[in-house]
Coordinates of C-alpha atoms in Angstrom, one line a residue:
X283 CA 7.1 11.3 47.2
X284 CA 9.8 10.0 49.9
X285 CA 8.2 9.9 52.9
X286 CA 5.0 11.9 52.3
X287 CA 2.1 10.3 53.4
X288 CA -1.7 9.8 51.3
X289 CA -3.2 13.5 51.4
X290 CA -0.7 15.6 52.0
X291 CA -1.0 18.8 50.5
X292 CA 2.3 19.7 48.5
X293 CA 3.5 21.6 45.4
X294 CA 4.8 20.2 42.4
X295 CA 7.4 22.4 41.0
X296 CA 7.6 22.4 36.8
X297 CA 11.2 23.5 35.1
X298 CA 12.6 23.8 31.4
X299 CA 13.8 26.3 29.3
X300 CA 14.0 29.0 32.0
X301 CA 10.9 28.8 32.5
X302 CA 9.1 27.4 35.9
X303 CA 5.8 26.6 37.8
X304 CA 4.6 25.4 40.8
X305 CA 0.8 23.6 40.7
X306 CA -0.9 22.5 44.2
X307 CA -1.4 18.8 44.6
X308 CA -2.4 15.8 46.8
X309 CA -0.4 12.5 47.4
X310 CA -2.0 9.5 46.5
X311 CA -1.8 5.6 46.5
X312 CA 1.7 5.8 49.0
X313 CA 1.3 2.2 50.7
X314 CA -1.7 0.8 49.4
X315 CA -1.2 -2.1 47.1
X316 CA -5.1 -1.7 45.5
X317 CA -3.4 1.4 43.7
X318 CA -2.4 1.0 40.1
X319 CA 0.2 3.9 40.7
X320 CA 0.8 6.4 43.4
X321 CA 2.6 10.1 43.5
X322 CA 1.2 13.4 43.2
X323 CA -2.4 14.1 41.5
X324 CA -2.9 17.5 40.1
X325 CA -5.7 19.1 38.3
X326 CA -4.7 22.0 36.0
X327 CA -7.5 23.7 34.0
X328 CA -7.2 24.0 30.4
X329 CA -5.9 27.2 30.1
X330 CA -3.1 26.8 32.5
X331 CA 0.3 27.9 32.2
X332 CA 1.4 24.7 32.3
X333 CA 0.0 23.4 28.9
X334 CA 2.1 26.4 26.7
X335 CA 5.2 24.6 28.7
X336 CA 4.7 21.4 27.7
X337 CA 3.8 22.3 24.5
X338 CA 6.7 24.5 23.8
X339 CA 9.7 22.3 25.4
X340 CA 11.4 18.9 24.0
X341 CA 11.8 17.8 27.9
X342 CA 10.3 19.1 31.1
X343 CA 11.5 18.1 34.6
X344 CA 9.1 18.2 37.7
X345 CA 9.3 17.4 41.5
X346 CA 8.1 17.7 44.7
X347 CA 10.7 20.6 46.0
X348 CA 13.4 18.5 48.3
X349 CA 12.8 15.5 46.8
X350 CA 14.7 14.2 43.8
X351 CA 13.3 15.6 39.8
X352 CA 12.3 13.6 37.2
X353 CA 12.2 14.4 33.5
X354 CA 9.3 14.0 31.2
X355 CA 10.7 13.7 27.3
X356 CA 8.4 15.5 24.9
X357 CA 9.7 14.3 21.4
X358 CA 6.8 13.8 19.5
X359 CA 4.0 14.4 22.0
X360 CA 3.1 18.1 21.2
X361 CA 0.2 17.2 19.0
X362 CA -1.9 14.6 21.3
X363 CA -1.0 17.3 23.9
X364 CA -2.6 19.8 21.7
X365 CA -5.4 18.0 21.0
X366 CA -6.5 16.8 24.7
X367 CA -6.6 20.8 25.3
X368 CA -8.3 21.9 22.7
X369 CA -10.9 18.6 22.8
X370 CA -11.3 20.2 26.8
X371 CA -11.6 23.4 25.6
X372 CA -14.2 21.8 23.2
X373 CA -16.3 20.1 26.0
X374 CA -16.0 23.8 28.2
X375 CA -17.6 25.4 25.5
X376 CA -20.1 23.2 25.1
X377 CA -21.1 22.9 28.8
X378 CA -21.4 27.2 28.6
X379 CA -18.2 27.7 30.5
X380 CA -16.8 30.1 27.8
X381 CA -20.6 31.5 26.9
X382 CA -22.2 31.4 29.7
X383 CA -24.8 34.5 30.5
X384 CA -23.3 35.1 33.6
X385 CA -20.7 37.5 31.3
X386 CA -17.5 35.7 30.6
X387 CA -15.4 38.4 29.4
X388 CA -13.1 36.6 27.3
X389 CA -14.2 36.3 23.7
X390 CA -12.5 33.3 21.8
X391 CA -10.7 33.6 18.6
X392 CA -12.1 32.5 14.8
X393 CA -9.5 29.4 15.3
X394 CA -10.7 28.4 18.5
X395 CA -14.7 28.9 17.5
X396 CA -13.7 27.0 14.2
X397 CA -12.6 24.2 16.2
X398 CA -15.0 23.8 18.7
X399 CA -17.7 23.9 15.7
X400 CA -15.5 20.8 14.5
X401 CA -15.3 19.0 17.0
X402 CA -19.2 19.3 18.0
X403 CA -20.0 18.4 14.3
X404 CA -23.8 19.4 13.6
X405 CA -25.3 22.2 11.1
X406 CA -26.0 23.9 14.4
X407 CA -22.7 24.2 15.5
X408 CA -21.5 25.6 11.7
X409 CA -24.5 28.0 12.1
X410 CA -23.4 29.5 15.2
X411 CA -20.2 30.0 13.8
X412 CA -21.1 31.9 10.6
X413 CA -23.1 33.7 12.8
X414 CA -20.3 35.1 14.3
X415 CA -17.3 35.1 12.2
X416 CA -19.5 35.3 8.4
X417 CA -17.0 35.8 5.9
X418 CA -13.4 34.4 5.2
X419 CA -11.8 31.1 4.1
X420 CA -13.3 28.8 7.5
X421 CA -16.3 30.6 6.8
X422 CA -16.1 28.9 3.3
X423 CA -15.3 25.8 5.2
X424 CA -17.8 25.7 7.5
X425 CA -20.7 26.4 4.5
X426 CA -18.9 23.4 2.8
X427 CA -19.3 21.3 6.3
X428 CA -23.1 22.7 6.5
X429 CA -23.7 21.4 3.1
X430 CA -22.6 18.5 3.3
X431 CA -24.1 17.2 6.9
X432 CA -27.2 18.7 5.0
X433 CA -26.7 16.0 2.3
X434 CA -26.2 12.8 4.8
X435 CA -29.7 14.0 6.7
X436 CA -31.5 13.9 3.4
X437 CA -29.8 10.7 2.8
X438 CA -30.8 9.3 6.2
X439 CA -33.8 10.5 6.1
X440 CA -35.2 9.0 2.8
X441 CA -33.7 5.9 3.4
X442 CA -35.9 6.1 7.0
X443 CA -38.8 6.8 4.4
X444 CA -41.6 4.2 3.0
X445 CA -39.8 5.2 -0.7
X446 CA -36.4 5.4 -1.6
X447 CA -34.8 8.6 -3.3
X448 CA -31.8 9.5 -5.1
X449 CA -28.9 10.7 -3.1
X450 CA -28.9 14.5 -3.8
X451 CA -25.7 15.7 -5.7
X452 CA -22.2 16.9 -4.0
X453 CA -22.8 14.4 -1.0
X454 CA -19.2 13.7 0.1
X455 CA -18.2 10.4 -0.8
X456 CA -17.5 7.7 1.6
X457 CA -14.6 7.3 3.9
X458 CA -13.2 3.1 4.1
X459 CA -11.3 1.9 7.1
X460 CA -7.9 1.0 6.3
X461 CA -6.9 -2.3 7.1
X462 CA -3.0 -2.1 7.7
X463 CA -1.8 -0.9 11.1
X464 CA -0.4 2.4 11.3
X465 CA 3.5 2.7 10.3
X466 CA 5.3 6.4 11.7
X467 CA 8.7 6.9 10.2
X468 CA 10.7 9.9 11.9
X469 CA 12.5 12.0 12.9
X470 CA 15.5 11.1 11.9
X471 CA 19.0 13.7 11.5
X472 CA 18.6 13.7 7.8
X473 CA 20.1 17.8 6.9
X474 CA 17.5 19.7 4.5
X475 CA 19.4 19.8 1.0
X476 CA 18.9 22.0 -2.1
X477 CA 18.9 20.3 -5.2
X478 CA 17.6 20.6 -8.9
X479 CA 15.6 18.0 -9.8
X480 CA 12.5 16.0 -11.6
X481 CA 8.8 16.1 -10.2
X482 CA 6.4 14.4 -11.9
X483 CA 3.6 16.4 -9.9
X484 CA 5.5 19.5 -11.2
X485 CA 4.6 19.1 -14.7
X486 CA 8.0 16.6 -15.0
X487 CA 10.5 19.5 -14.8
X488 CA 13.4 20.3 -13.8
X489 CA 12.9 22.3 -10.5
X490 CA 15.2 23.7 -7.7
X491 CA 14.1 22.1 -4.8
X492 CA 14.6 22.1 -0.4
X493 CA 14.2 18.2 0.7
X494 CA 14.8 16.3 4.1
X495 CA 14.1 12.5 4.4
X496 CA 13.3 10.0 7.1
X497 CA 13.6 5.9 6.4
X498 CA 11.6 5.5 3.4
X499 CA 10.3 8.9 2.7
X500 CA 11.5 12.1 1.7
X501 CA 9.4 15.4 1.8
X502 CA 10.4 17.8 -0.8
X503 CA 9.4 21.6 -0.9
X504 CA 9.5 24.0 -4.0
X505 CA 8.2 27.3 -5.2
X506 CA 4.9 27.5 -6.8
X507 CA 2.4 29.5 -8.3
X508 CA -0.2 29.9 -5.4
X509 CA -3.6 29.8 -7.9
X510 CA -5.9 30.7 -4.8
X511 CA -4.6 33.8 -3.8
X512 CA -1.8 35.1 -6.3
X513 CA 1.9 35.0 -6.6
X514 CA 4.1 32.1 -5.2
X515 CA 4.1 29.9 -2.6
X516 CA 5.6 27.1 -1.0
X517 CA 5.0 23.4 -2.8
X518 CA 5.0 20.1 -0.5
X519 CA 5.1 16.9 -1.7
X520 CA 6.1 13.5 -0.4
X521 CA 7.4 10.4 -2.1
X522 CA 8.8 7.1 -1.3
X523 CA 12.7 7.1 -0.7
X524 CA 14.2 4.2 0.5
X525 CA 12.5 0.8 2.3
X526 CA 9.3 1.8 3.1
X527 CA 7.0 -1.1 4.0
X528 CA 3.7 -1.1 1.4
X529 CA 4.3 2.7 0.6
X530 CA 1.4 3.1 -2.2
X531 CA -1.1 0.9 -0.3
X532 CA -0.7 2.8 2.9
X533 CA -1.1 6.3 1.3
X534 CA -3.9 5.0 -0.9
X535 CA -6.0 3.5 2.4
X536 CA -5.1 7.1 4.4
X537 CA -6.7 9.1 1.8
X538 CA -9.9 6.7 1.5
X539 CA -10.1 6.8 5.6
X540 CA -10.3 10.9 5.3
X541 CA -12.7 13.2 4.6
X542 CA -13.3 15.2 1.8
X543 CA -11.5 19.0 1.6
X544 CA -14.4 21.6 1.2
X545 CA -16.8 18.8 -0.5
X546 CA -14.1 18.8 -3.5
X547 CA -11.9 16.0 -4.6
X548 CA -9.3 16.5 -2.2
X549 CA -9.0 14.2 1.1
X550 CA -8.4 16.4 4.5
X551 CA -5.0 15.6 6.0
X552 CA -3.3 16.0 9.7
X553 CA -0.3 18.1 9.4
X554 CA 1.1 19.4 13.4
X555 CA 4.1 21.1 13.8
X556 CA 6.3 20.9 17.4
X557 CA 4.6 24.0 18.9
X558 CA 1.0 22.2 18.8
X559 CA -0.4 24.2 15.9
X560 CA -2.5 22.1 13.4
X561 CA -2.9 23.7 10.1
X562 CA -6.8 23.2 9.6
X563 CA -6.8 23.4 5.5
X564 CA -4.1 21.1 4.9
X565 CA -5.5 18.2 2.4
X566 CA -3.9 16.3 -0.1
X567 CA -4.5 15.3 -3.6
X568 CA -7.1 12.0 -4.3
X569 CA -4.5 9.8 -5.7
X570 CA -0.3 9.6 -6.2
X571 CA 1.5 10.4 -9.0
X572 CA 4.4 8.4 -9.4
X573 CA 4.4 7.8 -5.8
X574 CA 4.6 11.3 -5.3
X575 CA 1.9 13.1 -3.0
X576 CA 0.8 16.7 -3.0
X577 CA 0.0 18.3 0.3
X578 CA -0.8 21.6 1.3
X579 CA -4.0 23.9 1.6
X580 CA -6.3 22.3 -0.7
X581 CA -3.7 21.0 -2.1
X582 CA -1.9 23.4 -3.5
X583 CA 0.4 25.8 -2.4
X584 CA 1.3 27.7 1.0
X585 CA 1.4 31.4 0.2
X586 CA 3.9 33.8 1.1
X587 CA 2.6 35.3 4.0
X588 CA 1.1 31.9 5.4
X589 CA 1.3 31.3 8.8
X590 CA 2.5 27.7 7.8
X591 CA 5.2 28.7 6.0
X592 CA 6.5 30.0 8.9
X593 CA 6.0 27.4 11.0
X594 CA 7.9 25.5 8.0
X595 CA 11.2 28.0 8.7
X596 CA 10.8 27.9 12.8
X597 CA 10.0 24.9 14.5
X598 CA 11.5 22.0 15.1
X599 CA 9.5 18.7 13.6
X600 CA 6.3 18.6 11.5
X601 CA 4.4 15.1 11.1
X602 CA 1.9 14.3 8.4
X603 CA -0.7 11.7 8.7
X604 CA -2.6 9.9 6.8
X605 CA -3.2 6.7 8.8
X606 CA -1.6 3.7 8.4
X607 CA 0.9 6.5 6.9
X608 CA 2.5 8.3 9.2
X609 CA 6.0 10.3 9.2
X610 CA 7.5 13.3 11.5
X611 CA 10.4 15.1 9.4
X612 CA 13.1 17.1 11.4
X613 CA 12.4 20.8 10.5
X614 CA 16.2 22.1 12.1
X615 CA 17.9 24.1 9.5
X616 CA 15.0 24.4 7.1
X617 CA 15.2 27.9 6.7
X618 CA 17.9 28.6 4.9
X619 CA 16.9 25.6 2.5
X620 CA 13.3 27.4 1.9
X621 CA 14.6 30.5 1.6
X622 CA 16.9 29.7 -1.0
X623 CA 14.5 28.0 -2.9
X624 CA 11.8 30.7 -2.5
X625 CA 13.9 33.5 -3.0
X626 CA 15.2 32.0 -6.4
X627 CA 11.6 32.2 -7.8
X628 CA 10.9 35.6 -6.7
X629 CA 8.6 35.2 -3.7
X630 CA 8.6 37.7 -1.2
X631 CA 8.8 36.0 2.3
X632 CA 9.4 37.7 5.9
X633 CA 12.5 36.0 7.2
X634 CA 14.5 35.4 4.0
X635 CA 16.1 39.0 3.2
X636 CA 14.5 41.1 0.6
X637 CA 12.8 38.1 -1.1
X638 CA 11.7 39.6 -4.9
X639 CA 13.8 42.8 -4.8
X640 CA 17.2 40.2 -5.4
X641 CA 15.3 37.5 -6.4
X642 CA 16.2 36.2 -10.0
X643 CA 13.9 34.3 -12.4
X644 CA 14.8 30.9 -12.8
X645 CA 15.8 29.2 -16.4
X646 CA 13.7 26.3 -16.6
X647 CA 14.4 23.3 -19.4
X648 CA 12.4 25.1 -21.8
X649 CA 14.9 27.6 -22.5
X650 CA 17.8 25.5 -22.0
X651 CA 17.9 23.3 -25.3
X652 CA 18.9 19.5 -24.7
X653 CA 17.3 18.6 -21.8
X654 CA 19.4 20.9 -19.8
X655 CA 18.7 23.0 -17.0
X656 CA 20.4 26.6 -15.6
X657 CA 22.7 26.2 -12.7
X658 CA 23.5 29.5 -11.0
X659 CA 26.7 28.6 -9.7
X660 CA 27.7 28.4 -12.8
X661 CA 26.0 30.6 -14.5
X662 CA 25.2 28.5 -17.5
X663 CA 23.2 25.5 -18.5
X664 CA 24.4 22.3 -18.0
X665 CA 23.3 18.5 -18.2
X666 CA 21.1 17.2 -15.0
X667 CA 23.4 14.5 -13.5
X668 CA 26.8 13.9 -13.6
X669 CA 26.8 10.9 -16.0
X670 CA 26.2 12.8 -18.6
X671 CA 27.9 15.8 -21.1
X672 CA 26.6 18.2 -23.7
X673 CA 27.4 16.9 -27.1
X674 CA 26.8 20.4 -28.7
X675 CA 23.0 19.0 -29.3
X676 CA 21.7 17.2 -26.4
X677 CA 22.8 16.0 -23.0
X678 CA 24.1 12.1 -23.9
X679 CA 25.1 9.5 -21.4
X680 CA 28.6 9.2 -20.2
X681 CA 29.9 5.8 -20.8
X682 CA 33.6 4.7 -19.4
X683 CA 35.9 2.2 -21.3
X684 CA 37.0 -1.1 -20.2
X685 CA 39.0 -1.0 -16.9
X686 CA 37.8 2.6 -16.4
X687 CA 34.9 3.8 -13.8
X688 CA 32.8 6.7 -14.0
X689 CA 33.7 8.9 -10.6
X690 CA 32.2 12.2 -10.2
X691 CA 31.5 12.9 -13.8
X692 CA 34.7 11.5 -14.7
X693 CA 36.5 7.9 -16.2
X694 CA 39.1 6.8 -14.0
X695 CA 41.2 3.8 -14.0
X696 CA 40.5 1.0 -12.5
X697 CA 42.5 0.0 -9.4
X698 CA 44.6 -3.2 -9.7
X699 CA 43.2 -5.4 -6.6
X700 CA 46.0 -8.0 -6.7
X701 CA 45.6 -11.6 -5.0
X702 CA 43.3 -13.1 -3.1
X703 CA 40.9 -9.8 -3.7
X704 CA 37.9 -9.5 -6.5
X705 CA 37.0 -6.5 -8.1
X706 CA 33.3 -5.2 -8.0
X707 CA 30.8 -4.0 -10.9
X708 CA 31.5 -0.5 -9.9
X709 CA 35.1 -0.9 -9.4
X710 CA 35.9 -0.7 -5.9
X711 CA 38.4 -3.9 -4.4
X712 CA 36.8 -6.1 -1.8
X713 CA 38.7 -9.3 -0.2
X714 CA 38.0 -12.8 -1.0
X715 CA 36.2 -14.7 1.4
X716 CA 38.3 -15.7 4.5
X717 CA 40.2 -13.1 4.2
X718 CA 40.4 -8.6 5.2
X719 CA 42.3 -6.0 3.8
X720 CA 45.2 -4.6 5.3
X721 CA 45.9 -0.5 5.7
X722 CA 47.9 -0.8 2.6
X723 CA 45.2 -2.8 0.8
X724 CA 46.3 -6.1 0.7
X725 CA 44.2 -8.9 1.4
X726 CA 45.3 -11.4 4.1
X727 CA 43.6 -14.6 6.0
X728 CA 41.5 -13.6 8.4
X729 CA 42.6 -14.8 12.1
X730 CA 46.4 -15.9 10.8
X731 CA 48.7 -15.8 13.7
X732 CA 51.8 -13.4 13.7
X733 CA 54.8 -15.6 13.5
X734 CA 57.6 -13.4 13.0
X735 CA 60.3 -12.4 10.7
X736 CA 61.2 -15.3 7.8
X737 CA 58.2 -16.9 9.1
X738 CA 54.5 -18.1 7.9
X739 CA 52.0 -20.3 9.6
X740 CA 50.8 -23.4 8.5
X741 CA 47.5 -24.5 9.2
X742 CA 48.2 -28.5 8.4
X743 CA 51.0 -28.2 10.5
X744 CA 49.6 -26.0 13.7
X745 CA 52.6 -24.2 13.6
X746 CA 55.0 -21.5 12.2
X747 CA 57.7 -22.5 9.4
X748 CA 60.5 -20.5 8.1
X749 CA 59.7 -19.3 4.3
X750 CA 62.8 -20.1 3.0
X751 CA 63.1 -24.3 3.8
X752 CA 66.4 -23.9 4.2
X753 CA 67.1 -21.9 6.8
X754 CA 65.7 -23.0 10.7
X755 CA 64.4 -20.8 13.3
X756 CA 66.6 -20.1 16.3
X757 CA 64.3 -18.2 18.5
X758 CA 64.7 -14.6 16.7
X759 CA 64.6 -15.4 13.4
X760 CA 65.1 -17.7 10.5
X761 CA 68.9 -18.6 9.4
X762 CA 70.9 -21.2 8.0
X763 CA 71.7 -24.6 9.9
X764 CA 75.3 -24.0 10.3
X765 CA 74.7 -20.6 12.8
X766 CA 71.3 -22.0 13.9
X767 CA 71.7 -24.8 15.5
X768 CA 73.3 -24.9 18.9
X769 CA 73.4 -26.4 22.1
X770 CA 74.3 -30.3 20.6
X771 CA 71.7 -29.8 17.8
X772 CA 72.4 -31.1 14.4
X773 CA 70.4 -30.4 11.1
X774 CA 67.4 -32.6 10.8
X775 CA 64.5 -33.1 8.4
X776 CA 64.8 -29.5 7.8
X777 CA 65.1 -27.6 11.4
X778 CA 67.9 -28.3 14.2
X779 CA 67.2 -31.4 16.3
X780 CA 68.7 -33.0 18.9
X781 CA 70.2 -37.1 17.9
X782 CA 69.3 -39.9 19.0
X783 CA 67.4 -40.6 22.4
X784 CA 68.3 -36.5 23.4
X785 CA 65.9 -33.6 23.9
X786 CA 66.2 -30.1 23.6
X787 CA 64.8 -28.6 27.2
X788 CA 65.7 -24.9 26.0
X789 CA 69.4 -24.8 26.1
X790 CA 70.7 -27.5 25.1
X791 CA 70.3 -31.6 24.0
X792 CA 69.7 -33.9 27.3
X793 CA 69.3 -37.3 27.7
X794 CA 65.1 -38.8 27.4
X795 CA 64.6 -41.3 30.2
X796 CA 67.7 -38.8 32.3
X797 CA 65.6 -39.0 36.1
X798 CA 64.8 -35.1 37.0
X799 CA 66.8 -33.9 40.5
X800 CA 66.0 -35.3 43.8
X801 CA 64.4 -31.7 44.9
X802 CA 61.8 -31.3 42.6
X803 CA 58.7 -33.0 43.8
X804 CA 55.9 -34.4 42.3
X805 CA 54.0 -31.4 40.8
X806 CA 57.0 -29.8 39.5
X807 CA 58.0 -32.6 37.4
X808 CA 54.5 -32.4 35.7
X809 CA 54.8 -29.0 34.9
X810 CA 58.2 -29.6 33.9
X811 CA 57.1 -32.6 31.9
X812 CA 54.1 -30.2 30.3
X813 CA 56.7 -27.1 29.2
X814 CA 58.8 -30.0 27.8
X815 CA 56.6 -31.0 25.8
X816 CA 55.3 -27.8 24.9
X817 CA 58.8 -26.5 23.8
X818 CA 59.5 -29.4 21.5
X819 CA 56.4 -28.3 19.7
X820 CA 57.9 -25.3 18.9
X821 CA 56.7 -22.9 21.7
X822 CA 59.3 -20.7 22.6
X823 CA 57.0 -19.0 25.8
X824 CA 57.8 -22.6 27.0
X825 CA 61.3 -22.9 26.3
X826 CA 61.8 -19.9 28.3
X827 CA 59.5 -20.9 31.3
X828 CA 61.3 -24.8 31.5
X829 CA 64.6 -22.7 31.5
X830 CA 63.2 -20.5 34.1
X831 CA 61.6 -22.9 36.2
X832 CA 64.9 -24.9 36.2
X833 CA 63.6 -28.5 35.0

């Protein structure tokens, strides 16, 4: 806000996209300390512009125009933004703003009426919605929601009653609070994948399917038989994949806390995709199946012409909920994924080319003997993994040989790992402890100092010796004594030393207790005294500094 003082009218300008808006607001809370926060207050209605922006973008920037822009992330947030409009188109509707006799024009759509009888939650409300939209699947819905509030006000109201009766028949059963806190996995940039494999949900067959994970949980997609309305449809499923913390117990406690799917077995589910839409029938199946859950309009499957199987093929993210589970999966590339896996079974989808017309029938296990399935790539049927091979009769487990891995489908030999290196149950050569691998493999102490040519370090010592004992070390590298040692030095205990009472100050052997010249004052005879020292210990750095320093 700058310099703007409390109630001054300005605009605030909204940007992303391409697209922009200006709204009209009022500074507040500039200078007084009794205010929380203080900026620009705006009031946009519900069926602003600005709501379709922030529910269509992944960031938004606003600002006062002149002053500097701020950006507002929207990973994530696109559902609770959804819901705070529709829950205030909810409370319009029900304070007459949208039916009012004056003669709003605007009629509201079956969605909208569906949820606004939702969120109000009485027979009356489902009543006035049949009344106006009587037939299709809601409508079926909303019966299904009359008959069951019908059966918890005959239940309240015998228990209110002087005698007790039985609860009448199809009452929903009860919802129980979870008690674990809510987990959300996701997104992550996991790429959707085709892949044939298992599902136990699928009747434990082999089938071709489009998957994308997140820590801990993958969704998988496949093509189905869509029993409510014919033909096929997409299948959704999720299933623990990876560390995810008390997986079953979670899923298990979300489908308790939920109600009941058209006052059937099934447990209604939030499923929101990036662009704020909530698919209203989504549920999901009482109870997992080898940790695999079903989800989808009661369910089942969504059809071929299903606005959610779009939304599957064009947005960005979709989260499932079922708190305390909770996971958002990354939706980018998706399309292609789904459409190879729909077109394979012959669906006909808009968006994925001619669908059934080149569509070809998949061979499932059943005609492929052996407990093999048809690949298409290779236009035969082969063996599910690559660990095993067709025997003539049956697919049987590859097994390698000693010092031979399997890799790929294949037996290779074993790499030899040499010293100071251990070889792994799979194969593969890792270092001993205290020691790395090298670019050309070998394994070598970790931290070991570079001495030079001829030369190794030793660690009792603290210093670098030549390999060879026989040879000494004359600054460059390692020779024998007799071109080695110069400068007065003689061969000594295995290196060239100076005799007697004689030290070696970097060029050659000078006398101990010789007094240093009359120039050098104090402090250079310590430092002197310290490169001395130093050098004798095998420093060359310090030879060359006493020589330099002219000690």
């Amino acid at each position: 806000t700058g310099k703007l003082k409390n109630g001054t009218r300005v605009k605030v300008r909204f940007s992303g996209g391409g697209a922009e808006q200006e709204i009209q607001g009022e500074v507040l809370g500039v200078g007084n300390t009794n205010e929380a926060i203080s900026g620009v207050i705006i009031q946009p209605k519900h069926d602003s512009k600005i709501w379709s922006m922030l529910l269509s973008r992944l960031a938004v920037d606003y600002t006062i125009p002149g002053y500097r822009a701020n950006r507002l992330r929207l990973n994530g947030a696109h559902p609770k933004i959804n819901s705070f409009v529709n829950a205030c188109k909810s409370y319009a509707a029900a304070a007459g703003g949208q039916q009012s006799a004056s003669g709003s024009s605007g009629a509201i759509t079956e969605k909208e009426a569906f949820d606004i009888a939702k969120e109000i939650g009485s027979i009356d409300g489902w009543n006035a919605f049949l009344k106006q939209f009587p037939s299709g699947f809601r409508a079926d819905l909303a019966r299904a929601f009359v008959k069951r509030l019908s059966g918890q006000s005959a239940t309240s109201t015998s228990s209110a009653g002087a005698t007790t009766k039985p609860a009448p028949t199809g009452v929903a059963p009860k919802t129980t609070k979870p008690t674990l806190p809510t987990v959300a996995r996701g997104p992550s940039n996991s790429r959707w994948t085709n892949k044939t494999q298992r599902l136990k949900i699928a009747g434990n067959k082999s089938v071709y399917t489009a998957s994308v994970r997140v820590p801990g949980v993958e969704m998988v997609t496949y093509c189905a038989e869509d029993k409510r309305d014919g033909g096929f449809g997409l299948g959704v499923l999720l299933r623990r994949s990876g560390s995810y913390p008390a997986y079953s117990q979670r899923v298990r406690q979300g489908i308790a806390a939920r109600p009941v799917f058209g006052n059937g077995p099934n447990r209604e589910i939030e499923m929101s995709f990036s662009n704020g839409e909530i698919v209203d029938d989504a549920a999901a199946r009482p109870k997992l199946t080898n940790q695999e859950l079903s989800v989808g309009p009661n369910a089942g499957v969504f059809g071929e012409g299903s606005t959610a199987l779009e939304y599957f093929m064009s947005e960005s993210e979709v989260t499932v909920a079922l708190e305390p589970f909770k996971a958002t999966f990354q939706l980018t590339g998706s399309r292609k994924a789904i459409c190879s896996v729909m077109n394979r079974c012959g669906a006909s989808v808009p968006g994925c080319g001619d669908g059934g017309s080149t569509a070809v029938t998949p061979v499932t296990t059943s005609r492929c003997s052996g407990g093999r399935y048809f690949s298409r790539s290779k236009g035969r049927c082969v063996c599910p993994t690559n660990k095993s091979y067709w025997n003539g009769r049956s697919c049987q487990r590859l097994r390698c040989g000693k010092n031979y891995k399997l890799v790929r489908g294949k037996c290779v030999l074993l790499q030899n790992c040499g010293r100071n290196a251990y070889r792994s149950p799979e194969g593969d050569c890792y270092c001993n402890r205290g020691f790395r691998m090298t670019n050309s493999g070998r394994c070598i102490r970790k931290n070991v100092r570079r001495c030079g040519p001829g030369r190794t370090w030793v660690g009792a010592q603290g210093r670098c010796v030549c390999v060879d004992s026989r040879k000494a070390w004359n600054g460059r590298r390692c020779v024998f004594p007799k071109q080695g040692c110069t400068g007065g030095r003689t061969w000594q205990d295995g290196r060239c030393d100076c005799n007697g009472d004689s030290v070696w100050n970097g060029r050659q052997c000078v006398k101990e207790n010789e007094p240093p010249p009359r120039q050098q004052n104090k402090a250079k005879r310590n430092v002197c005294a310290v490169l001395q020292t130093a050098c004798q210990l095998g420093s060359n750095a310090a030879c060359r500094n006493f020589q330099k320093a002219g000690c």
